[in-house]
Coordinates of C-alpha atoms and ligand atoms in Angstrom, one line a residue:
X1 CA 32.2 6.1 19.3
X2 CA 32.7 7.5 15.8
X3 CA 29.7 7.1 13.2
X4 CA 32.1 4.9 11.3
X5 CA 32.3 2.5 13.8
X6 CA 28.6 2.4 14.8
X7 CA 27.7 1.5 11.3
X8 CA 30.5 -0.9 11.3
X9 CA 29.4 -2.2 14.7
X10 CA 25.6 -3.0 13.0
X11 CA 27.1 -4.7 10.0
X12 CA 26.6 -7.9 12.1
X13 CA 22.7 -7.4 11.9
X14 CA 21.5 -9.1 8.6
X15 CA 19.2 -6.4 6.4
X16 CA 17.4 -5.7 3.0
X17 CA 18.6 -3.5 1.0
X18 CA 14.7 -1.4 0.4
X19 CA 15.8 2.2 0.8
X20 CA 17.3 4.7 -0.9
X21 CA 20.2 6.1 1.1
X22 CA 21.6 8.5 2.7
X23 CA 18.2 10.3 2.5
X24 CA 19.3 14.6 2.0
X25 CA 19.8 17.0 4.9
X26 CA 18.7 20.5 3.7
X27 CA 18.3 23.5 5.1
X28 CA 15.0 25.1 5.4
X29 CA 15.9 28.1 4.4
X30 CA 12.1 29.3 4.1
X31 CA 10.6 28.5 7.5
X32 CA 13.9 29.5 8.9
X33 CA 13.1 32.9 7.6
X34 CA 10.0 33.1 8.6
X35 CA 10.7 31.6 12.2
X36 CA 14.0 33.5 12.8
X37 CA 15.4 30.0 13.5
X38 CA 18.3 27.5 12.3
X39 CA 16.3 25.0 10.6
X40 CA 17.5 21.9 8.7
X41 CA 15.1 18.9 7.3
X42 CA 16.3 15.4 6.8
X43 CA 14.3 13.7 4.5
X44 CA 13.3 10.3 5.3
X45 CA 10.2 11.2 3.3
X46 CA 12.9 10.5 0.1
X47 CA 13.5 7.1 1.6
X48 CA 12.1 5.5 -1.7
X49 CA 10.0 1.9 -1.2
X50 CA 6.3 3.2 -2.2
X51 CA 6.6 7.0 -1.8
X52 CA 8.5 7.0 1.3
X53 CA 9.1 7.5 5.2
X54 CA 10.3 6.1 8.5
X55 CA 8.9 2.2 8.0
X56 CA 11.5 1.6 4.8
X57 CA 15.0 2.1 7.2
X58 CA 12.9 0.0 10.4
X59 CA 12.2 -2.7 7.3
X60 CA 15.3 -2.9 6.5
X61 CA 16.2 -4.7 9.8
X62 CA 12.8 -6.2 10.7
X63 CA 12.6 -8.2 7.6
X64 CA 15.9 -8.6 6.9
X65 CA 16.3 -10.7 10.4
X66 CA 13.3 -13.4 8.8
X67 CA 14.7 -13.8 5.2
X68 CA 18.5 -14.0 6.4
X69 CA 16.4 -17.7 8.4
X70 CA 14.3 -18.2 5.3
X71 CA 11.7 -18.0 8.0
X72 CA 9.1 -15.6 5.7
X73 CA 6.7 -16.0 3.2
X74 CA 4.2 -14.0 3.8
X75 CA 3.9 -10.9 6.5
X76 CA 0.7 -10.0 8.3
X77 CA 1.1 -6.6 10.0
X78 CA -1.4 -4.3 11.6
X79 CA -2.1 -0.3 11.3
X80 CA -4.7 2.4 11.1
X81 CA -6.5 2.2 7.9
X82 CA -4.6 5.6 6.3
X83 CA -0.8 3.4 8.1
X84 CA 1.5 4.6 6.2
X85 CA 4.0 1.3 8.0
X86 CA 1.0 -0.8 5.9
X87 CA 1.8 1.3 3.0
X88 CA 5.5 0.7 3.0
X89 CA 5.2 -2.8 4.3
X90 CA 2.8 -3.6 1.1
X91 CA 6.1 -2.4 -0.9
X92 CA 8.7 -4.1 0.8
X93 CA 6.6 -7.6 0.5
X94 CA 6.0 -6.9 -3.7
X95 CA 10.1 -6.1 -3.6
X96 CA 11.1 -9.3 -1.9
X97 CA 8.5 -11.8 -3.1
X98 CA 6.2 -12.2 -0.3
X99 CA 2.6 -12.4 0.4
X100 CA 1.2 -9.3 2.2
X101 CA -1.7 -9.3 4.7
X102 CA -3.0 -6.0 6.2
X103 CA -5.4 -5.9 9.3
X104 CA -6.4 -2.3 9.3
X105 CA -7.8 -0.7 12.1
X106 CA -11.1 2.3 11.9
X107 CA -10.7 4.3 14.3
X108 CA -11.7 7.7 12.4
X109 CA -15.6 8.7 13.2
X110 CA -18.0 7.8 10.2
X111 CA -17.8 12.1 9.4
X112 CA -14.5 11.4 8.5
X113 CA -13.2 12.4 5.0
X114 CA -15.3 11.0 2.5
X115 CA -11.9 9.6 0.3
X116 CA -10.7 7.8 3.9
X117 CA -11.3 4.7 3.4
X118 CA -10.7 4.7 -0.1
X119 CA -7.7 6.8 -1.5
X120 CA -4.4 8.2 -0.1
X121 CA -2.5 5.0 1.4
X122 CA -5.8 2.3 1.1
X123 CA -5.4 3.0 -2.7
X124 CA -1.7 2.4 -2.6
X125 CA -2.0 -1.0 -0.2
X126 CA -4.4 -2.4 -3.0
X127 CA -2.4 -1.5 -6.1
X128 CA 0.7 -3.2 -4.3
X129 CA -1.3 -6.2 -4.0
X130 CA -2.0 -7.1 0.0
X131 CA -4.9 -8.2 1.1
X132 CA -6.5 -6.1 3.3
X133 CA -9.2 -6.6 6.1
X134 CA -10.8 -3.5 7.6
X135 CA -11.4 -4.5 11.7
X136 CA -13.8 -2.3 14.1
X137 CA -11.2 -0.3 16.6
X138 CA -12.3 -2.8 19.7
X139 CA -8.7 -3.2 21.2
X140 CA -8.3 -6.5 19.5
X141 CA -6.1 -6.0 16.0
X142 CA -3.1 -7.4 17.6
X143 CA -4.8 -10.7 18.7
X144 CA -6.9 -11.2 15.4
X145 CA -3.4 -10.7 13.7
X146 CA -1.5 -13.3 15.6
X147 CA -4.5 -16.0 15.1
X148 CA -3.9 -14.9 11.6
X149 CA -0.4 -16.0 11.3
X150 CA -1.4 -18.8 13.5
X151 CA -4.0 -20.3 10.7
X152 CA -1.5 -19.6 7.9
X153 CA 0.9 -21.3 9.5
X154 CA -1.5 -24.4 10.1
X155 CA -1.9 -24.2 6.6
X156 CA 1.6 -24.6 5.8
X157 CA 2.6 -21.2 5.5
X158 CA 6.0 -19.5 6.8
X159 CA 3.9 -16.3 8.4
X160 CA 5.2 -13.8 10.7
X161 CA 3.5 -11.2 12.7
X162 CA 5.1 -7.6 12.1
X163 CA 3.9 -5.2 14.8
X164 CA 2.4 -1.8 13.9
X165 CA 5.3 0.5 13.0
X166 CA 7.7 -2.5 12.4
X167 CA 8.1 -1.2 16.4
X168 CA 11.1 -4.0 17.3
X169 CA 14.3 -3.8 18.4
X170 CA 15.6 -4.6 14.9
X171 CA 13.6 -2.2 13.6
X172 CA 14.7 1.0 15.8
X173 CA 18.4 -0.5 14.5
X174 CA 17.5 1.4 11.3
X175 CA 17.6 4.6 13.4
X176 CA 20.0 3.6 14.9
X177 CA 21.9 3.9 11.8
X178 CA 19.9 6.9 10.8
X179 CA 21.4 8.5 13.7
X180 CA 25.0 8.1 12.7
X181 CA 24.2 9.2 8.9
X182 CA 23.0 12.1 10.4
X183 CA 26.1 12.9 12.5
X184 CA 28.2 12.3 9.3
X185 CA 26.1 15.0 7.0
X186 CA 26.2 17.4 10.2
X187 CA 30.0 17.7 10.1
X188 CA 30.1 17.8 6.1
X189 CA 27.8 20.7 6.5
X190 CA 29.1 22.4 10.0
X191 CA 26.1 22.0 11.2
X192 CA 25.9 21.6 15.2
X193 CA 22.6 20.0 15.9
X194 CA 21.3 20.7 19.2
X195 CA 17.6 19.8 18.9
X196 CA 16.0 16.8 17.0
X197 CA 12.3 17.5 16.3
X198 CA 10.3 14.4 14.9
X199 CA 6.3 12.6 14.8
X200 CA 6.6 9.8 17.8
X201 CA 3.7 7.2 17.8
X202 CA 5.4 3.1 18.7
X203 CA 8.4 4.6 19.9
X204 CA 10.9 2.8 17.8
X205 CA 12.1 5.9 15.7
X206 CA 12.5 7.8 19.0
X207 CA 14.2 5.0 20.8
X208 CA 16.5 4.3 17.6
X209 CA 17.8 7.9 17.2
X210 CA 18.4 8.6 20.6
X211 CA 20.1 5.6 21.4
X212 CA 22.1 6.2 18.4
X213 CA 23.1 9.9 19.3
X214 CA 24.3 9.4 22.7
X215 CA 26.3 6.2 21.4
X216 CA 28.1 8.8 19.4
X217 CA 28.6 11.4 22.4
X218 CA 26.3 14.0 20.8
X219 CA 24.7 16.3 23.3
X220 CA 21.5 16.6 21.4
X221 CA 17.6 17.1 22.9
X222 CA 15.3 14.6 20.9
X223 CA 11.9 16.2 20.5
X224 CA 9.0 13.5 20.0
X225 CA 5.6 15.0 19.3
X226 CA 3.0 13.1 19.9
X227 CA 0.0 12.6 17.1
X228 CA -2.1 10.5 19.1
X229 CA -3.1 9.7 22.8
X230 CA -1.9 8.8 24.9
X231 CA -0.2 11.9 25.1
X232 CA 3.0 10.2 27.4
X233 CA 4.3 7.7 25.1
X234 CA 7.7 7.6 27.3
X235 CA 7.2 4.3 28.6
X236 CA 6.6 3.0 25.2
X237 CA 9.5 5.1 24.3
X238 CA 11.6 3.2 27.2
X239 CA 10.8 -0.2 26.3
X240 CA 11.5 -0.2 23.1
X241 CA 15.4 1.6 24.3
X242 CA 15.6 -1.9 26.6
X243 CA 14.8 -4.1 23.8
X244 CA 17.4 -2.6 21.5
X245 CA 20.2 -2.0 23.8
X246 CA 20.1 -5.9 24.2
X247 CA 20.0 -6.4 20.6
X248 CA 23.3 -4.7 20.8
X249 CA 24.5 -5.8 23.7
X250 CA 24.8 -2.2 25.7
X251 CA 23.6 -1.8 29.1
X252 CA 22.1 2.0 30.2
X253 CA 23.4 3.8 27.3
X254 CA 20.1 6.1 27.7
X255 CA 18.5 7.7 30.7
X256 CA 14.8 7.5 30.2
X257 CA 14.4 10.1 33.0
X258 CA 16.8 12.9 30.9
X259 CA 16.9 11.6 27.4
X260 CA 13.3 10.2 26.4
X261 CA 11.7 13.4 25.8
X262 CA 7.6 13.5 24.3
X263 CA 5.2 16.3 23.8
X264 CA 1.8 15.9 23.5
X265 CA 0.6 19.4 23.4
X266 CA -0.4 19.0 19.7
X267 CA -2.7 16.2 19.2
X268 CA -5.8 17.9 18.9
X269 CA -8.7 16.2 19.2
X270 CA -7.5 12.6 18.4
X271 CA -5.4 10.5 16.3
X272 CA -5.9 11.5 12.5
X273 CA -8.3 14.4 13.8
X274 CA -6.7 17.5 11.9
X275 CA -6.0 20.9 14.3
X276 CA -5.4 24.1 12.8
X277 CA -1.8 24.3 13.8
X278 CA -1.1 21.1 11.4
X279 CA -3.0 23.1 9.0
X280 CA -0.9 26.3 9.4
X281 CA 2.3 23.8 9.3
X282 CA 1.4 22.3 6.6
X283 CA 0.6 25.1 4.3
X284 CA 3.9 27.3 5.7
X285 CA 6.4 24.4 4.7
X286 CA 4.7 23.8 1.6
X287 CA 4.7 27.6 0.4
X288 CA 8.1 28.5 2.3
X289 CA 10.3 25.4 1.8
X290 CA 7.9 23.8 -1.2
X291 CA 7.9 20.5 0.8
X292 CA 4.9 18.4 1.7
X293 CA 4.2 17.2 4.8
X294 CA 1.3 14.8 6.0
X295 CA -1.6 15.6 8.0
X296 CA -1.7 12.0 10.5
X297 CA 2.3 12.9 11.9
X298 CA 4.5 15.5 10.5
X299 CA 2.3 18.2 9.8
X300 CA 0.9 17.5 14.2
X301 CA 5.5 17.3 14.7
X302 CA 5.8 20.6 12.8
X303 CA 2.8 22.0 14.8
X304 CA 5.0 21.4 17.3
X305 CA 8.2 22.8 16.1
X306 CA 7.0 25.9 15.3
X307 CA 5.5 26.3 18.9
X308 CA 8.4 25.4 20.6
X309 CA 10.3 27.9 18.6
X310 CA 8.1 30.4 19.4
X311 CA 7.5 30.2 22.8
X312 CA 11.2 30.2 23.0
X313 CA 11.1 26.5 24.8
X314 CA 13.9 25.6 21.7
X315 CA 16.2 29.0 20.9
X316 CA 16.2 30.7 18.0
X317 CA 20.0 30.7 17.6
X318 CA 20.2 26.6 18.1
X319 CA 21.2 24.6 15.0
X320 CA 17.3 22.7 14.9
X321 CA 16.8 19.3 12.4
X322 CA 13.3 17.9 11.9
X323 CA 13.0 14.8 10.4
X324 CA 10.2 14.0 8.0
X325 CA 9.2 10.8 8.4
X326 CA 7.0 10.3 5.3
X327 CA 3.4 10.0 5.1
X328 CA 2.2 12.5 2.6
X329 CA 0.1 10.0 0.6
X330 CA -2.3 10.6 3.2
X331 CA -3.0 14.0 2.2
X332 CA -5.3 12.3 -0.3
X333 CA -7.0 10.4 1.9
X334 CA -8.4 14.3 3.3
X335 CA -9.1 16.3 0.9
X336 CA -12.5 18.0 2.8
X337 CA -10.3 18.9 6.0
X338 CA -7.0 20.3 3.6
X339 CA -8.7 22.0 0.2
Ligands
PLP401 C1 4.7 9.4 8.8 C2 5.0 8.9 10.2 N1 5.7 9.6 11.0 C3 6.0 9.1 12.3 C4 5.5 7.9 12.7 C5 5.9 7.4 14.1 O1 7.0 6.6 14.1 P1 7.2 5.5 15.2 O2 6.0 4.5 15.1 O3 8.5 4.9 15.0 O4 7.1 6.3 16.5 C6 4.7 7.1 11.9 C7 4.2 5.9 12.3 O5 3.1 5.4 12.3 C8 4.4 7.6 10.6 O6 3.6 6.9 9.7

């Protein structure tokens, strides 16, 4: 299949216009250098709605599915308390007129940064006007968030429930089509991706772009580093392929045993919990390439990166794209651990 006729063949999927699009493909010309290595960045950090990332393309779809039913007046959606989905949901709800409810989850220790709970995304939630409640990390956010939408809805309200990470199969459709953008910019540019580095965490970017890549034929390894445990997040991963290939209506497009790929060699100490390898990635691709990335996901993913480059597990003479998913208000949110 070409990328014109997989974005032709998701036209039938009603969507929001909320990001800015195509986001850039760039070389990184910097920590190529530095690495010996091919690099390329795409940047879905640039993907506009409230400063940016992955959530604005899954949006696109996952609300866009509600308003096309006038089923949706106000969203209540779940996240850590720096989510940068919450963030980016916050946005999309101010764009489109809705009400915004937050249930964010603490799972950092009480030593955490001392602007956590305050600045960096929290700051941004408030200013875009949801309501947020802060809940104790006891394994019940997703049930306190579905009573939620089940009291609004008693009290007349057209509430739905967005997972964490807008994690549906109408949200992976976004990279879905994020996938085929990126073919289209690789032949403009002769490049010849062979490996796809990114953060993994609900699975649905994973499951989007790989999904999408081997509908268009391209033999391409699809990296997902893992910033939190569990370290395997392939079944995840898988379900979330299932669910969208019956969205579109494509049976075993994937093989979870070859083509669902996760790392979690990089994590650290915990979710959120920074490592010095995301500090060393951070401060190279900011001084090299003059990019920033966040110290939750990308900065953990270009831990990563770097690693496998240089222990040779990705080759130095194979065309590499990582793709920043966003998230650098949440630098602010750590200024102790970073300055
Ligand atoms: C900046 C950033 N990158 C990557 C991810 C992971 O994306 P996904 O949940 O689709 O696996 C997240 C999600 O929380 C994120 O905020």
């Amino acid at each position: 299949m070409t990328d014109i006729n997989l974005v032709d063949r998701l036209s039938r999927f009603a969507r929001v216009d909320l990001c800015h699009l195509p986001t850039p493909l760039e070389p990184m010309a910097g920590l190529g250098r530095h690495l010996g290595a091919r690099l390329f960045i795409k940047r879905d950090d640039a993907t506009g709605l409230a400063m940016g990332g992955n959530k604005a393309r899954k949006l696109e779809f996952e609300l866009g599915r509600w308003i096309a039913d006038d089923a949706i007046d106000t969203i209540v959606t779940v996240g850590a308390v720096q989510s940068n989905h919450a963030r980016q949901t916050a946005a999309a709800a101010a764009r489109l007129g809705l009400r915004c409810e937050l249930l964010l989850e603490d799972r950092q220790p009480a030593s955490a940064d001392s602007a956590y709970r305050r600045s960096g995304n929290v700051l941004l939630d408030h200013l875009l006007g949801a309501a947020m409640t802060v809940v104790p990390a006891d394994g019940s956010l997703e049930t306190r968030a579905r009573d939620r939408v089940a009291a609004l809805r008693t009290e007349g309200r057209r509430a739905v429930y967005i997972p964490g990470g807008a994690s549906t199969a109408f949200g992976a459709i976004g990279y879905v089509l994020c996938a085929a953008e990126l073919a289209a910019q690789c032949r403009t540019m002769g490049v010849r991706p062979r490996h796809v580095v990114h953060a993994t965490g609900s699975g649905a970017t994973q499951a989007g772009l790989v999904t999408g890549l081997k509908l268009l034929g391209m033999d391409v390894r699809v990296w997902g580093i893992c910033h939190g445990p569990p370290p395997s997040k392939v079944d995840r991963i898988r379900a979330r392929v299932e669910d969208l290939e019956r969205a579109l209506h494509i049976a075993q497009v994937v093989d979870p045993a070859v083509d669902l790929v996760t790392v979690g060699d990089y994590i650290g100490d915990g979710y959120g919990v920074p490592t010095d390898a995301m500090r060393e990635a951070l401060a190279l691709v900011a001084r090299l390439d003059g990019i920033l990335l966040d110290p939750v996901y990308t900065g953990k993913a270009m831990a990563g990166l770097i690693d496998l480059i240089r222990t040779g597990r990705i080759p130095a003479d194979e065309d590499v794209i990582f793709i920043h998913t966003g998230g650098a208000p949440g630098l602010f949110a750590y200024p102790d651990s970073l300055g």
